[in-house]
Every structure is written in structure tokens, then in C-alpha cells.
Amino acid sequence: MNAPLRLLALAALLLSSAQAAETPRQWTSSDGKSKFMGSLLEFSDKEVKIRRSTDFNQFRLPLDKLSQEDQDYIRGLLREKRRDAGLKEGAYAEKITGQFVKGVSKQGLNYQLWGSPSLDGTKRYPLVIWLHGSGQSGTDNQSQLGGAPKIWTSEENFAKAPCFLLAPQCPSADIGWKNQVAANLLALIADLTENLPIDSDRLYLTGSSMGGFGTFSIAAKYPGVFAACIPLCGGGDVKNAEILKTTPFWVFHGDKDDMVPVERSRAIVAAVKQSGGELMKYTELEGAGHGITGLVYPRADLHEWLFQQKKSSVPAN
């Protein structure tokens, strides 16, 4: 498993630091010879302070004197503590303003990020990732907004389903949302999830045209990462049907699309269903051409469906 996926997979169910102090658990020494019940009082990346349950004695232990399982538990708590404070301090705090803010990832991928400082840092919120079409590719770090992503952050929609929104920019239409660009995007998503109160079980991928193709291909390349996907006027490789069938999709295409034939969506939907997939919804817009973002993204039923999807639960129909 590569680094971005390891980071995303780390989002297991963890106790908050306050709960950890109140909940006794079994601790094990690094050599496995000593085990005891105790409550965690303090923790850092160097040491822990524990109150032993049998006699209430409090003592400090270097982290490396604990078992690997206990060390991973502490590192998980440190991660959650960092994410709790992520709206006000940390790597992305200055970008959480209630507006789209530009950034460049560690791997050099341009993006704009939207998040509201009104969010509760101790809760976890979905992240919607918008993949633009070929015409918005480039290096200006502006064209990718185009209007479509803003629907997710409108006052009305935010009140119903608060979330973060990520709008990356593909550097070249000749490259598209694949290979290193896709890998860089996943690394960025992983880093955001490490440093902001984002729910790793509710990562949503959507895109139009080239972004629709990218939604299919990235979901196939990184299975198990996204809770749901919404590709518009795109298409996917039918060879990936077996992989894609485990992720909820809602696919949209206009039947009069003169740029990407509607057959591209029909084919992948049919292939997934033939493979036994029951999580792929398909809506074909009668009389609609290629530019369907303004028809699709305002749909209340789409928003309701999307924000019900969560990896740890049975997908909603």
C-alpha cells in the first residue's frame, strides 16, 4: 500500500483525548512481558502518563517502551488531536476562511480549497473533490472553479450538509486525471485528511467531461478510498467493472452529447451491472448536450443521496 493510501487507511475509529483519559485499557510493554490495565492521562510523541487501575499509581513511560499496538494507538490519538485543532492551527488553517483559497501541494499540484471557520473542529466533515474538464487545465490555479464547484458551498447547501471542497487543477489536458497527476491528487487528499477535521469515510469524488473520465479512472486505481462518485458526461474502462462495482456511483450523461458519446457512460454502467454491481445509478438527461453541470449539481436529490454515503455503513440507494 502506497503512502497516500496508508494515511487514508489510518482513519480508524479512535477515542478522543478526553475519552482516552476516562477509559481504562490494557497496556503491554515492548517486550510483551508486562501487561496492566490503566487510564491514559497525558500523551505526546515521546511519552505517556498512565494511571494504573490496580493501585491508582501514576507514572510516565517512554513511547518506545510500549508495544507497537499501543504506540499506534497513541499516534492515532495524536492525529485526532491535530485534526481537532486543524481549523485554527496547522498546515491548512490559514486556508479555512469561508472562501476558496489557492494552494500548491507538496507534490506541486495546484488547487483551491474551501472550508468554513464556523465548523466544529471536534466533528468530522465530508470532503467533496471536484475534477474539472479539459478546458480548465493549466497553471493559473483559477480556471478550475468555473462555477460548478461553488454549488456545494452555497449557504443553503452548506446549512444542510456542511463539508470541505477541494478543486485541484490538472496541469495539462494531454495528461488528464491519471498517472502522476492522480497520484499527486491522492497525496494531497491524504494530507488534508491528516490535518483537517475531514471524515475519511466520506470522501466524495465528482467531475465533468475529462473530470468524469477521471472520476472513473481514479476510483478504479484507488479502490476503497471514496465513499461515492458522481461522474458527468465521461466514461470508464469496462475492464474495471469488477473493481468499480463496490463503490456507489451516480452517473449522468446527456443523450445529445456531441463531445463525449453517451455510449461511453452506457457501456460502463452496463458492464458494472453485468458484473453483479448494484451500487451504480444512472440518469440519462433527455435532450441535454455536453454542458450538464448546471442541470445536475443543483439537484436536491443528488445532494441528499451523496451525503448519505459512508464507507463504514451500507450504501444508501
PDB file of C-alpha atoms in Angstrom:
ATOM      1  CA  MET A   1       0.000   0.000   0.000  1.00  0.00           C
ATOM      2  CA  ASN A   2       1.494   3.363  -1.006  1.00  0.00           C
ATOM      3  CA  ALA A   3       1.908   6.333   1.332  1.00  0.00           C
ATOM      4  CA  PRO A   4      -1.292   8.259   0.451  1.00  0.00           C
ATOM      5  CA  LEU A   5      -3.413   5.159   0.932  1.00  0.00           C
ATOM      6  CA  ARG A   6      -1.686   4.313   4.211  1.00  0.00           C
ATOM      7  CA  LEU A   7      -2.562   7.765   5.521  1.00  0.00           C
ATOM      8  CA  LEU A   8      -6.174   7.464   4.401  1.00  0.00           C
ATOM      9  CA  ALA A   9      -6.478   3.968   5.866  1.00  0.00           C
ATOM     10  CA  LEU A  10      -5.264   5.276   9.246  1.00  0.00           C
ATOM     11  CA  ALA A  11      -8.647   6.906   9.858  1.00  0.00           C
ATOM     12  CA  ALA A  12      -9.895   4.145  12.140  1.00  0.00           C
ATOM     13  CA  LEU A  13     -12.393   4.730  14.953  1.00  0.00           C
ATOM     14  CA  LEU A  14     -10.446   6.324  17.786  1.00  0.00           C
ATOM     15  CA  LEU A  15     -11.297   7.758  21.180  1.00  0.00           C
ATOM     16  CA  SER A  16     -10.827  11.473  21.666  1.00  0.00           C
ATOM     17  CA  SER A  17      -8.117  12.529  24.092  1.00  0.00           C
ATOM     18  CA  ALA A  18     -10.761  13.358  26.705  1.00  0.00           C
ATOM     19  CA  GLN A  19     -12.388   9.932  26.364  1.00  0.00           C
ATOM     20  CA  ALA A  20      -8.989   8.244  26.471  1.00  0.00           C
ATOM     21  CA  ALA A  21      -8.305   9.676  29.918  1.00  0.00           C
ATOM     22  CA  GLU A  22     -11.570   8.216  31.233  1.00  0.00           C
ATOM     23  CA  THR A  23     -11.408   4.769  29.639  1.00  0.00           C
ATOM     24  CA  PRO A  24      -9.040   2.160  31.103  1.00  0.00           C
ATOM     25  CA  ARG A  25      -7.390  -0.139  28.586  1.00  0.00           C
ATOM     26  CA  GLN A  26      -4.778  -2.863  28.649  1.00  0.00           C
ATOM     27  CA  TRP A  27      -1.222  -1.710  28.040  1.00  0.00           C
ATOM     28  CA  THR A  28       1.623  -4.001  27.010  1.00  0.00           C
ATOM     29  CA  SER A  29       5.362  -3.498  27.291  1.00  0.00           C
ATOM     30  CA  SER A  30       7.522  -3.528  24.177  1.00  0.00           C
ATOM     31  CA  ASP A  31       8.890  -6.988  25.053  1.00  0.00           C
ATOM     32  CA  GLY A  32       5.375  -8.340  25.716  1.00  0.00           C
ATOM     33  CA  LYS A  33       6.252  -9.499  29.257  1.00  0.00           C
ATOM     34  CA  SER A  34       4.265  -6.910  31.199  1.00  0.00           C
ATOM     35  CA  LYS A  35       0.559  -6.148  30.831  1.00  0.00           C
ATOM     36  CA  PHE A  36      -1.631  -3.942  33.003  1.00  0.00           C
ATOM     37  CA  MET A  37      -4.892  -2.001  32.949  1.00  0.00           C
ATOM     38  CA  GLY A  38      -4.668   1.770  33.139  1.00  0.00           C
ATOM     39  CA  SER A  39      -6.115   5.103  32.063  1.00  0.00           C
ATOM     40  CA  LEU A  40      -4.206   7.422  29.787  1.00  0.00           C
ATOM     41  CA  LEU A  41      -3.750  10.844  31.386  1.00  0.00           C
ATOM     42  CA  GLU A  42      -1.278  12.578  29.060  1.00  0.00           C
ATOM     43  CA  PHE A  43       0.423  11.689  25.808  1.00  0.00           C
ATOM     44  CA  SER A  44       2.909  13.053  23.311  1.00  0.00           C
ATOM     45  CA  ASP A  45       5.023  11.634  20.521  1.00  0.00           C
ATOM     46  CA  LYS A  46       7.720  10.899  23.139  1.00  0.00           C
ATOM     47  CA  GLU A  47       5.983   9.580  26.246  1.00  0.00           C
ATOM     48  CA  VAL A  48       2.719   8.780  28.002  1.00  0.00           C
ATOM     49  CA  LYS A  49       1.409   9.306  31.522  1.00  0.00           C
ATOM     50  CA  ILE A  50      -0.793   6.446  32.750  1.00  0.00           C
ATOM     51  CA  ARG A  51      -2.805   5.830  35.916  1.00  0.00           C
ATOM     52  CA  ARG A  52      -2.690   2.128  36.771  1.00  0.00           C
ATOM     53  CA  SER A  53      -6.112   0.714  37.659  1.00  0.00           C
ATOM     54  CA  THR A  54      -4.976  -1.707  40.368  1.00  0.00           C
ATOM     55  CA  ASP A  55      -3.416   0.879  42.692  1.00  0.00           C
ATOM     56  CA  PHE A  56      -4.092   4.273  41.019  1.00  0.00           C
ATOM     57  CA  ASN A  57      -0.364   4.998  40.820  1.00  0.00           C
ATOM     58  CA  GLN A  58       0.575   7.445  38.070  1.00  0.00           C
ATOM     59  CA  PHE A  59       3.757   7.055  36.079  1.00  0.00           C
ATOM     60  CA  ARG A  60       5.378   8.088  32.833  1.00  0.00           C
ATOM     61  CA  LEU A  61       6.689   5.751  30.145  1.00  0.00           C
ATOM     62  CA  PRO A  62       8.691   6.490  27.012  1.00  0.00           C
ATOM     63  CA  LEU A  63       6.557   5.660  23.992  1.00  0.00           C
ATOM     64  CA  ASP A  64       9.108   3.159  22.691  1.00  0.00           C
ATOM     65  CA  LYS A  65       8.732   1.094  25.890  1.00  0.00           C
ATOM     66  CA  LEU A  66       5.180   0.196  24.835  1.00  0.00           C
ATOM     67  CA  SER A  67       4.060  -2.415  22.322  1.00  0.00           C
ATOM     68  CA  GLN A  68       3.680  -1.493  18.681  1.00  0.00           C
ATOM     69  CA  GLU A  69      -0.101  -1.708  19.075  1.00  0.00           C
ATOM     70  CA  ASP A  70      -0.008   0.762  21.977  1.00  0.00           C
ATOM     71  CA  GLN A  71       2.326   3.076  20.052  1.00  0.00           C
ATOM     72  CA  ASP A  72      -0.053   3.045  17.076  1.00  0.00           C
ATOM     73  CA  TYR A  73      -2.930   3.833  19.417  1.00  0.00           C
ATOM     74  CA  ILE A  74      -1.104   6.885  20.799  1.00  0.00           C
ATOM     75  CA  ARG A  75      -0.115   8.055  17.333  1.00  0.00           C
ATOM     76  CA  GLY A  76      -3.758   7.753  16.315  1.00  0.00           C
ATOM     77  CA  LEU A  77      -4.794   9.922  19.263  1.00  0.00           C
ATOM     78  CA  LEU A  78      -2.132  12.466  18.331  1.00  0.00           C
ATOM     79  CA  ARG A  79      -3.517  12.501  14.802  1.00  0.00           C
ATOM     80  CA  GLU A  80      -7.054  13.133  16.044  1.00  0.00           C
ATOM     81  CA  LYS A  81      -5.815  15.851  18.401  1.00  0.00           C
ATOM     82  CA  ARG A  82      -4.041  17.508  15.467  1.00  0.00           C
ATOM     83  CA  ARG A  83      -7.180  17.280  13.350  1.00  0.00           C
ATOM     84  CA  ASP A  84      -9.324  18.686  16.200  1.00  0.00           C
ATOM     85  CA  ALA A  85      -7.193  21.832  16.098  1.00  0.00           C
ATOM     86  CA  GLY A  86      -6.783  21.866  12.323  1.00  0.00           C
ATOM     87  CA  LEU A  87      -9.237  24.690  11.640  1.00  0.00           C
ATOM     88  CA  LYS A  88      -7.290  27.126  13.812  1.00  0.00           C
ATOM     89  CA  GLU A  89      -3.714  25.909  13.627  1.00  0.00           C
ATOM     90  CA  GLY A  90      -1.643  23.636  11.490  1.00  0.00           C
ATOM     91  CA  ALA A  91      -0.810  23.169   7.824  1.00  0.00           C
ATOM     92  CA  TYR A  92      -4.106  24.344   6.299  1.00  0.00           C
ATOM     93  CA  ALA A  93      -5.596  26.610   8.966  1.00  0.00           C
ATOM     94  CA  GLU A  94      -4.890  29.811   7.024  1.00  0.00           C
ATOM     95  CA  LYS A  95      -6.862  28.433   4.079  1.00  0.00           C
ATOM     96  CA  ILE A  96     -10.055  27.911   6.081  1.00  0.00           C
ATOM     97  CA  THR A  97     -11.730  31.273   5.544  1.00  0.00           C
ATOM     98  CA  GLY A  98     -15.180  30.614   4.081  1.00  0.00           C
ATOM     99  CA  GLN A  99     -13.775  31.410   0.630  1.00  0.00           C
ATOM    100  CA  PHE A 100     -11.874  29.426  -1.980  1.00  0.00           C
ATOM    101  CA  VAL A 101      -8.175  29.794  -1.198  1.00  0.00           C
ATOM    102  CA  LYS A 102      -5.348  28.883  -3.572  1.00  0.00           C
ATOM    103  CA  GLY A 103      -2.577  26.484  -2.689  1.00  0.00           C
ATOM    104  CA  VAL A 104       0.115  24.275  -4.167  1.00  0.00           C
ATOM    105  CA  SER A 105       0.550  20.774  -2.760  1.00  0.00           C
ATOM    106  CA  LYS A 106       3.870  19.309  -1.623  1.00  0.00           C
ATOM    107  CA  GLN A 107       3.936  17.438  -4.931  1.00  0.00           C
ATOM    108  CA  GLY A 108       3.352  20.623  -6.966  1.00  0.00           C
ATOM    109  CA  LEU A 109      -0.358  20.230  -7.750  1.00  0.00           C
ATOM    110  CA  ASN A 110      -2.312  23.485  -7.925  1.00  0.00           C
ATOM    111  CA  TYR A 111      -5.599  23.511  -6.022  1.00  0.00           C
ATOM    112  CA  GLN A 112      -8.196  25.676  -4.370  1.00  0.00           C
ATOM    113  CA  LEU A 113      -9.672  24.685  -1.024  1.00  0.00           C
ATOM    114  CA  TRP A 114     -12.921  25.783   0.582  1.00  0.00           C
ATOM    115  CA  GLY A 115     -13.710  25.348   4.245  1.00  0.00           C
ATOM    116  CA  SER A 116     -15.638  27.343   6.817  1.00  0.00           C
ATOM    117  CA  PRO A 117     -14.144  28.533  10.116  1.00  0.00           C
ATOM    118  CA  SER A 118     -17.639  28.044  11.589  1.00  0.00           C
ATOM    119  CA  LEU A 119     -17.189  24.266  11.535  1.00  0.00           C
ATOM    120  CA  ASP A 120     -16.725  22.403  14.813  1.00  0.00           C
ATOM    121  CA  GLY A 121     -13.174  21.057  14.793  1.00  0.00           C
ATOM    122  CA  THR A 122     -14.082  18.151  17.081  1.00  0.00           C
ATOM    123  CA  LYS A 123     -16.528  16.804  14.469  1.00  0.00           C
ATOM    124  CA  ARG A 124     -15.623  15.227  11.123  1.00  0.00           C
ATOM    125  CA  TYR A 125     -16.975  16.511   7.798  1.00  0.00           C
ATOM    126  CA  PRO A 126     -17.117  15.201   4.231  1.00  0.00           C
ATOM    127  CA  LEU A 127     -14.661  16.303   1.558  1.00  0.00           C
ATOM    128  CA  VAL A 128     -16.013  16.809  -1.968  1.00  0.00           C
ATOM    129  CA  ILE A 129     -13.338  16.666  -4.687  1.00  0.00           C
ATOM    130  CA  TRP A 130     -14.215  18.350  -7.997  1.00  0.00           C
ATOM    131  CA  LEU A 131     -12.367  17.344 -11.180  1.00  0.00           C
ATOM    132  CA  HIS A 132     -12.712  19.895 -13.966  1.00  0.00           C
ATOM    133  CA  GLY A 133     -12.849  19.288 -17.720  1.00  0.00           C
ATOM    134  CA  SER A 134     -10.042  19.635 -20.265  1.00  0.00           C
ATOM    135  CA  GLY A 135     -10.703  23.303 -20.974  1.00  0.00           C
ATOM    136  CA  GLN A 136      -9.865  24.324 -17.412  1.00  0.00           C
ATOM    137  CA  SER A 137      -6.450  22.639 -17.399  1.00  0.00           C
ATOM    138  CA  GLY A 138      -3.369  24.804 -16.963  1.00  0.00           C
ATOM    139  CA  THR A 139      -1.320  26.601 -14.361  1.00  0.00           C
ATOM    140  CA  ASP A 140      -3.378  29.689 -13.476  1.00  0.00           C
ATOM    141  CA  ASN A 141      -4.959  27.920 -10.467  1.00  0.00           C
ATOM    142  CA  GLN A 142      -8.205  29.722 -11.181  1.00  0.00           C
ATOM    143  CA  SER A 143      -9.921  28.251 -14.233  1.00  0.00           C
ATOM    144  CA  GLN A 144     -10.888  25.057 -12.427  1.00  0.00           C
ATOM    145  CA  LEU A 145     -13.552  26.825 -10.382  1.00  0.00           C
ATOM    146  CA  GLY A 146     -15.685  27.797 -13.349  1.00  0.00           C
ATOM    147  CA  GLY A 147     -18.891  27.901 -11.320  1.00  0.00           C
ATOM    148  CA  ALA A 148     -19.630  24.182 -10.879  1.00  0.00           C
ATOM    149  CA  PRO A 149     -17.827  23.677  -7.543  1.00  0.00           C
ATOM    150  CA  LYS A 150     -19.478  26.658  -5.895  1.00  0.00           C
ATOM    151  CA  ILE A 151     -22.870  24.969  -5.706  1.00  0.00           C
ATOM    152  CA  TRP A 152     -21.549  22.721  -2.934  1.00  0.00           C
ATOM    153  CA  THR A 153     -20.613  25.704  -0.777  1.00  0.00           C
ATOM    154  CA  SER A 154     -23.761  27.772  -1.203  1.00  0.00           C
ATOM    155  CA  GLU A 155     -25.324  28.990   2.024  1.00  0.00           C
ATOM    156  CA  GLU A 156     -28.354  26.728   1.562  1.00  0.00           C
ATOM    157  CA  ASN A 157     -26.394  23.581   0.771  1.00  0.00           C
ATOM    158  CA  PHE A 158     -23.796  24.218   3.466  1.00  0.00           C
ATOM    159  CA  ALA A 159     -26.546  24.570   6.067  1.00  0.00           C
ATOM    160  CA  LYS A 160     -27.924  21.148   5.080  1.00  0.00           C
ATOM    161  CA  ALA A 161     -24.625  19.354   4.536  1.00  0.00           C
ATOM    162  CA  PRO A 162     -21.506  21.172   5.776  1.00  0.00           C
ATOM    163  CA  CYS A 163     -18.369  19.967   4.022  1.00  0.00           C
ATOM    164  CA  PHE A 164     -14.946  20.875   2.669  1.00  0.00           C
ATOM    165  CA  LEU A 165     -14.447  21.253  -1.069  1.00  0.00           C
ATOM    166  CA  LEU A 166     -11.229  20.641  -2.998  1.00  0.00           C
ATOM    167  CA  ALA A 167     -10.809  21.869  -6.572  1.00  0.00           C
ATOM    168  CA  PRO A 168      -7.435  20.740  -7.983  1.00  0.00           C
ATOM    169  CA  GLN A 169      -6.172  21.877 -11.383  1.00  0.00           C
ATOM    170  CA  CYS A 170      -4.776  19.391 -13.873  1.00  0.00           C
ATOM    171  CA  PRO A 171      -1.633  20.929 -15.428  1.00  0.00           C
ATOM    172  CA  SER A 172      -2.382  19.698 -18.948  1.00  0.00           C
ATOM    173  CA  ALA A 173      -5.319  18.215 -20.816  1.00  0.00           C
ATOM    174  CA  ASP A 174      -2.801  15.999 -22.612  1.00  0.00           C
ATOM    175  CA  ILE A 175      -2.040  14.348 -19.266  1.00  0.00           C
ATOM    176  CA  GLY A 176      -5.510  14.264 -17.752  1.00  0.00           C
ATOM    177  CA  TRP A 177      -6.510  12.914 -14.368  1.00  0.00           C
ATOM    178  CA  LYS A 178      -4.220   9.895 -14.426  1.00  0.00           C
ATOM    179  CA  ASN A 179      -0.714   8.630 -13.712  1.00  0.00           C
ATOM    180  CA  GLN A 180       1.347  11.091 -11.656  1.00  0.00           C
ATOM    181  CA  VAL A 181      -1.412  13.711 -11.579  1.00  0.00           C
ATOM    182  CA  ALA A 182      -3.734  11.173  -9.966  1.00  0.00           C
ATOM    183  CA  ALA A 183      -1.033  10.116  -7.516  1.00  0.00           C
ATOM    184  CA  ASN A 184      -0.361  13.747  -6.585  1.00  0.00           C
ATOM    185  CA  LEU A 185      -4.069  14.321  -6.016  1.00  0.00           C
ATOM    186  CA  LEU A 186      -4.334  11.323  -3.688  1.00  0.00           C
ATOM    187  CA  ALA A 187      -1.305  12.544  -1.744  1.00  0.00           C
ATOM    188  CA  LEU A 188      -2.988  15.938  -1.333  1.00  0.00           C
ATOM    189  CA  ILE A 189      -6.258  14.351  -0.184  1.00  0.00           C
ATOM    190  CA  ALA A 190      -4.328  12.256   2.334  1.00  0.00           C
ATOM    191  CA  ASP A 191      -2.502  15.306   3.672  1.00  0.00           C
ATOM    192  CA  LEU A 192      -5.737  17.290   4.013  1.00  0.00           C
ATOM    193  CA  THR A 193      -7.305  14.377   5.864  1.00  0.00           C
ATOM    194  CA  GLU A 194      -4.326  14.229   8.225  1.00  0.00           C
ATOM    195  CA  ASN A 195      -4.529  17.910   9.131  1.00  0.00           C
ATOM    196  CA  LEU A 196      -8.203  18.915   8.983  1.00  0.00           C
ATOM    197  CA  PRO A 197     -11.370  17.508  10.579  1.00  0.00           C
ATOM    198  CA  ILE A 198     -12.278  15.562   7.439  1.00  0.00           C
ATOM    199  CA  ASP A 199     -14.195  12.298   7.668  1.00  0.00           C
ATOM    200  CA  SER A 200     -12.115   9.726   5.794  1.00  0.00           C
ATOM    201  CA  ASP A 201     -15.246   7.607   5.419  1.00  0.00           C
ATOM    202  CA  ARG A 202     -16.922  10.397   3.447  1.00  0.00           C
ATOM    203  CA  LEU A 203     -14.588  11.347   0.622  1.00  0.00           C
ATOM    204  CA  TYR A 204     -16.685  12.141  -2.475  1.00  0.00           C
ATOM    205  CA  LEU A 205     -15.247  12.340  -5.995  1.00  0.00           C
ATOM    206  CA  THR A 206     -17.030  14.077  -8.861  1.00  0.00           C
ATOM    207  CA  GLY A 207     -16.136  15.613 -12.194  1.00  0.00           C
ATOM    208  CA  SER A 208     -17.370  16.516 -15.652  1.00  0.00           C
ATOM    209  CA  SER A 209     -16.090  15.545 -19.115  1.00  0.00           C
ATOM    210  CA  MET A 210     -12.354  14.919 -18.602  1.00  0.00           C
ATOM    211  CA  GLY A 211     -13.212  15.054 -14.915  1.00  0.00           C
ATOM    212  CA  GLY A 212     -15.906  12.442 -15.461  1.00  0.00           C
ATOM    213  CA  PHE A 213     -13.364  10.127 -17.059  1.00  0.00           C
ATOM    214  CA  GLY A 214     -11.003  10.955 -14.220  1.00  0.00           C
ATOM    215  CA  THR A 215     -13.631  10.075 -11.626  1.00  0.00           C
ATOM    216  CA  PHE A 216     -13.978   6.594 -13.106  1.00  0.00           C
ATOM    217  CA  SER A 217     -10.246   6.006 -13.533  1.00  0.00           C
ATOM    218  CA  ILE A 218      -9.166   7.308 -10.112  1.00  0.00           C
ATOM    219  CA  ALA A 219     -11.891   5.317  -8.353  1.00  0.00           C
ATOM    220  CA  ALA A 220     -10.632   2.203 -10.140  1.00  0.00           C
ATOM    221  CA  LYS A 221      -6.966   2.915  -9.411  1.00  0.00           C
ATOM    222  CA  TYR A 222      -7.611   3.639  -5.725  1.00  0.00           C
ATOM    223  CA  PRO A 223     -10.479   1.326  -4.718  1.00  0.00           C
ATOM    224  CA  GLY A 224     -11.838   1.695  -1.230  1.00  0.00           C
ATOM    225  CA  VAL A 225     -10.837   5.337  -0.857  1.00  0.00           C
ATOM    226  CA  PHE A 226     -14.032   7.086  -1.944  1.00  0.00           C
ATOM    227  CA  ALA A 227     -17.441   6.698  -0.346  1.00  0.00           C
ATOM    228  CA  ALA A 228     -19.246   7.745  -3.531  1.00  0.00           C
ATOM    229  CA  CYS A 229     -18.540   9.062  -7.026  1.00  0.00           C
ATOM    230  CA  ILE A 230     -20.515  11.261  -9.441  1.00  0.00           C
ATOM    231  CA  PRO A 231     -19.105  11.298 -12.999  1.00  0.00           C
ATOM    232  CA  LEU A 232     -20.763  13.582 -15.547  1.00  0.00           C
ATOM    233  CA  CYS A 233     -20.535  13.144 -19.339  1.00  0.00           C
ATOM    234  CA  GLY A 234     -17.498  10.880 -19.075  1.00  0.00           C
ATOM    235  CA  GLY A 235     -16.841   7.176 -19.284  1.00  0.00           C
ATOM    236  CA  GLY A 236     -14.851   4.366 -17.787  1.00  0.00           C
ATOM    237  CA  ASP A 237     -12.872   1.352 -18.890  1.00  0.00           C
ATOM    238  CA  VAL A 238     -15.258  -1.622 -18.881  1.00  0.00           C
ATOM    239  CA  LYS A 239     -12.322  -3.789 -17.766  1.00  0.00           C
ATOM    240  CA  ASN A 240     -12.599  -2.046 -14.381  1.00  0.00           C
ATOM    241  CA  ALA A 241     -16.219  -3.062 -13.834  1.00  0.00           C
ATOM    242  CA  GLU A 242     -15.361  -5.626 -11.165  1.00  0.00           C
ATOM    243  CA  ILE A 243     -13.386  -3.043  -9.194  1.00  0.00           C
ATOM    244  CA  LEU A 244     -15.938  -0.261  -9.548  1.00  0.00           C
ATOM    245  CA  LYS A 245     -18.951  -2.313  -8.523  1.00  0.00           C
ATOM    246  CA  THR A 246     -18.170  -1.985  -4.818  1.00  0.00           C
ATOM    247  CA  THR A 247     -18.376   1.839  -4.805  1.00  0.00           C
ATOM    248  CA  PRO A 248     -21.666   3.782  -5.003  1.00  0.00           C
ATOM    249  CA  PHE A 249     -21.850   5.761  -8.258  1.00  0.00           C
ATOM    250  CA  TRP A 250     -24.422   8.104  -9.714  1.00  0.00           C
ATOM    251  CA  VAL A 251     -23.585   8.562 -13.390  1.00  0.00           C
ATOM    252  CA  PHE A 252     -25.056  11.371 -15.526  1.00  0.00           C
ATOM    253  CA  HIS A 253     -24.923  11.900 -19.282  1.00  0.00           C
ATOM    254  CA  GLY A 254     -26.925  13.900 -21.835  1.00  0.00           C
ATOM    255  CA  ASP A 255     -28.333  11.809 -24.659  1.00  0.00           C
ATOM    256  CA  LYS A 256     -27.464  14.569 -27.166  1.00  0.00           C
ATOM    257  CA  ASP A 257     -23.840  14.979 -26.061  1.00  0.00           C
ATOM    258  CA  ASP A 258     -21.831  15.765 -29.202  1.00  0.00           C
ATOM    259  CA  MET A 259     -18.421  15.757 -27.476  1.00  0.00           C
ATOM    260  CA  VAL A 260     -18.442  12.573 -25.415  1.00  0.00           C
ATOM    261  CA  PRO A 261     -20.849   9.983 -26.843  1.00  0.00           C
ATOM    262  CA  VAL A 262     -23.490   8.872 -24.366  1.00  0.00           C
ATOM    263  CA  GLU A 263     -22.498   5.306 -25.177  1.00  0.00           C
ATOM    264  CA  ARG A 264     -19.367   5.812 -23.047  1.00  0.00           C
ATOM    265  CA  SER A 265     -21.469   6.061 -19.886  1.00  0.00           C
ATOM    266  CA  ARG A 266     -23.962   3.446 -21.012  1.00  0.00           C
ATOM    267  CA  ALA A 267     -21.154   0.928 -21.581  1.00  0.00           C
ATOM    268  CA  ILE A 268     -19.517   1.208 -18.173  1.00  0.00           C
ATOM    269  CA  VAL A 269     -22.860   1.206 -16.364  1.00  0.00           C
ATOM    270  CA  ALA A 270     -23.918  -1.926 -18.253  1.00  0.00           C
ATOM    271  CA  ALA A 271     -20.562  -3.616 -17.545  1.00  0.00           C
ATOM    272  CA  VAL A 272     -20.789  -2.918 -13.818  1.00  0.00           C
ATOM    273  CA  LYS A 273     -24.348  -4.205 -13.636  1.00  0.00           C
ATOM    274  CA  GLN A 274     -23.373  -7.298 -15.620  1.00  0.00           C
ATOM    275  CA  SER A 275     -20.616  -7.980 -13.098  1.00  0.00           C
ATOM    276  CA  GLY A 276     -23.208  -8.001 -10.334  1.00  0.00           C
ATOM    277  CA  GLY A 277     -22.825  -4.408  -9.208  1.00  0.00           C
ATOM    278  CA  GLU A 278     -25.947  -2.878  -7.705  1.00  0.00           C
ATOM    279  CA  LEU A 279     -24.493   0.405  -6.437  1.00  0.00           C
ATOM    280  CA  MET A 280     -24.308   2.244  -9.778  1.00  0.00           C
ATOM    281  CA  LYS A 281     -27.178   4.618 -10.520  1.00  0.00           C
ATOM    282  CA  TYR A 282     -27.548   6.089 -13.999  1.00  0.00           C
ATOM    283  CA  THR A 283     -29.504   9.123 -15.154  1.00  0.00           C
ATOM    284  CA  GLU A 284     -29.617   9.977 -18.839  1.00  0.00           C
ATOM    285  CA  LEU A 285     -30.778  13.526 -19.472  1.00  0.00           C
ATOM    286  CA  GLU A 286     -33.118  13.648 -22.427  1.00  0.00           C
ATOM    287  CA  GLY A 287     -32.284  16.359 -24.936  1.00  0.00           C
ATOM    288  CA  ALA A 288     -29.206  17.514 -22.993  1.00  0.00           C
ATOM    289  CA  GLY A 289     -25.801  18.094 -24.571  1.00  0.00           C
ATOM    290  CA  HIS A 290     -22.341  18.133 -23.077  1.00  0.00           C
ATOM    291  CA  GLY A 291     -22.660  21.007 -20.602  1.00  0.00           C
ATOM    292  CA  ILE A 292     -24.813  19.415 -17.920  1.00  0.00           C
ATOM    293  CA  THR A 293     -23.177  20.585 -14.677  1.00  0.00           C
ATOM    294  CA  GLY A 294     -25.820  23.306 -14.294  1.00  0.00           C
ATOM    295  CA  LEU A 295     -28.544  20.683 -14.641  1.00  0.00           C
ATOM    296  CA  VAL A 296     -27.028  18.046 -12.378  1.00  0.00           C
ATOM    297  CA  TYR A 297     -25.308  19.698  -9.442  1.00  0.00           C
ATOM    298  CA  PRO A 298     -28.275  21.802  -8.215  1.00  0.00           C
ATOM    299  CA  ARG A 299     -30.415  18.657  -7.823  1.00  0.00           C
ATOM    300  CA  ALA A 300     -31.597  18.308  -4.229  1.00  0.00           C
ATOM    301  CA  ASP A 301     -31.955  14.528  -4.603  1.00  0.00           C
ATOM    302  CA  LEU A 302     -28.311  14.280  -5.668  1.00  0.00           C
ATOM    303  CA  HIS A 303     -27.093  16.142  -2.590  1.00  0.00           C
ATOM    304  CA  GLU A 304     -29.337  14.065  -0.338  1.00  0.00           C
ATOM    305  CA  TRP A 305     -28.052  10.829  -1.866  1.00  0.00           C
ATOM    306  CA  LEU A 306     -24.398  11.848  -1.807  1.00  0.00           C
ATOM    307  CA  PHE A 307     -24.168  12.900   1.815  1.00  0.00           C
ATOM    308  CA  GLN A 308     -25.858   9.687   2.932  1.00  0.00           C
ATOM    309  CA  GLN A 309     -22.977   7.651   1.560  1.00  0.00           C
ATOM    310  CA  LYS A 310     -20.387   6.493   4.060  1.00  0.00           C
ATOM    311  CA  LYS A 311     -17.809   3.760   3.693  1.00  0.00           C
ATOM    312  CA  SER A 312     -18.493   2.242   7.122  1.00  0.00           C
ATOM    313  CA  SER A 313     -22.230   1.933   6.500  1.00  0.00           C
ATOM    314  CA  VAL A 314     -24.432   0.158   3.999  1.00  0.00           C
ATOM    315  CA  PRO A 315     -24.655   2.498   0.978  1.00  0.00           C
ATOM    316  CA  ALA A 316     -27.983   4.260   0.566  1.00  0.00           C
ATOM    317  CA  ASN A 317     -29.933   3.658  -2.633  1.00  0.00           C
TER     318      ASN A 317
END
